[in-house]
């Protein structure tokens, strides 16, 4: 449910699709992959016609990024940050 007590046109039926211009935390700009919930699709709607701009993210999309159990190389530039005699500092911080 995106909005409570909103009147819809009388010709709306189960299975129809509704265009919602902004859906709060369910919109793409603030979506994330938290708990492996895919990002929503982006659809352009104009004068009753629609066009898919960005497809919905699927579980297969998440799985395609999974490297499995084999150790992956992080590259030669990553090394442990020394902590002796000073506080640990992020290697990305300037």
Coordinates of C-alpha atoms in Angstrom, one line a residue:
X1 CA 0.0 0.0 0.0
X2 CA 1.4 3.4 -1.0
X3 CA -1.5 5.6 0.1
X4 CA -4.5 5.0 2.3
X5 CA -8.0 6.2 1.5
X6 CA -7.2 7.3 -2.0
X7 CA -10.1 7.2 -4.4
X8 CA -9.4 5.4 -7.7
X9 CA -11.3 5.7 -11.0
X10 CA -14.2 3.4 -11.3
X11 CA -12.8 1.5 -14.2
X12 CA -9.7 0.1 -12.3
X13 CA -9.7 -3.7 -12.0
X14 CA -7.5 -6.3 -10.3
X15 CA -4.3 -6.7 -12.4
X16 CA -4.4 -3.2 -13.9
X17 CA -1.2 -1.2 -13.5
X18 CA -1.2 2.3 -12.0
X19 CA 1.5 5.0 -12.5
X20 CA 2.7 6.4 -9.2
X21 CA 4.9 9.5 -9.8
X22 CA 6.9 9.2 -6.5
X23 CA 6.7 6.3 -4.1
X24 CA 9.0 7.4 -1.3
X25 CA 11.5 4.8 -0.2
X26 CA 10.3 2.5 -3.0
X27 CA 11.6 4.7 -5.8
X28 CA 14.9 4.0 -7.6
X29 CA 16.8 7.0 -6.2
X30 CA 16.7 5.7 -2.6
X31 CA 16.4 2.0 -3.3
X32 CA 19.1 -0.5 -2.3
X33 CA 19.9 -4.1 -2.4
X34 CA 19.3 -4.5 1.3
X35 CA 18.1 -8.1 2.1
X36 CA 18.4 -8.9 -1.6
X37 CA 15.3 -7.0 -2.5
X38 CA 15.8 -5.8 -6.1
X39 CA 15.5 -2.2 -7.2
X40 CA 12.2 -1.2 -8.8
X41 CA 11.8 -0.7 -12.5
X42 CA 11.6 2.8 -14.0
X43 CA 8.8 3.3 -16.5
X44 CA 8.1 6.4 -18.6
X45 CA 4.3 7.1 -19.0
X46 CA 3.0 9.7 -21.4
X47 CA -0.6 10.1 -22.7
X48 CA -1.6 6.5 -21.8
X49 CA 1.5 4.9 -23.4
X50 CA 4.4 3.5 -21.3
X51 CA 8.0 2.5 -22.0
X52 CA 10.3 0.5 -19.7
X53 CA 13.5 2.6 -19.1
X54 CA 15.1 0.4 -16.4
X55 CA 14.0 -3.1 -15.7
X56 CA 13.3 -4.5 -12.2
X57 CA 16.4 -6.0 -10.6
X58 CA 16.0 -9.8 -10.2
X59 CA 17.5 -12.4 -7.9
X60 CA 19.6 -13.6 -10.8
X61 CA 21.1 -10.1 -11.0
X62 CA 22.3 -10.5 -7.3
X63 CA 23.6 -14.0 -8.0
X64 CA 25.6 -12.9 -11.0
X65 CA 27.7 -10.6 -8.8
X66 CA 28.4 -13.4 -6.2
X67 CA 31.9 -14.7 -6.5
X68 CA 31.1 -17.9 -4.6
X69 CA 33.5 -19.4 -2.1
X70 CA 36.8 -19.0 -4.0
X71 CA 39.0 -16.2 -2.6
X72 CA 39.0 -13.2 -4.9
X73 CA 42.1 -11.1 -5.5
X74 CA 41.6 -7.6 -4.1
X75 CA 44.6 -6.3 -6.1
X76 CA 48.1 -5.3 -5.1
X77 CA 47.1 -1.8 -3.8
X78 CA 45.2 -3.1 -0.8
X79 CA 47.3 -3.8 2.3
X80 CA 46.7 -4.0 6.0
X81 CA 46.6 -0.6 7.7
X82 CA 49.3 -0.4 10.5
X83 CA 47.9 0.1 13.9
X84 CA 51.0 0.0 16.2
X85 CA 51.5 3.3 18.1
X86 CA 48.6 5.1 16.4
X87 CA 44.9 4.7 15.7
X88 CA 43.9 2.7 12.7
X89 CA 43.0 4.9 9.7
X90 CA 41.0 4.1 6.6
X91 CA 43.3 3.7 3.6
X92 CA 40.8 5.7 1.5
X93 CA 40.8 8.7 3.8
X94 CA 43.0 11.6 2.9

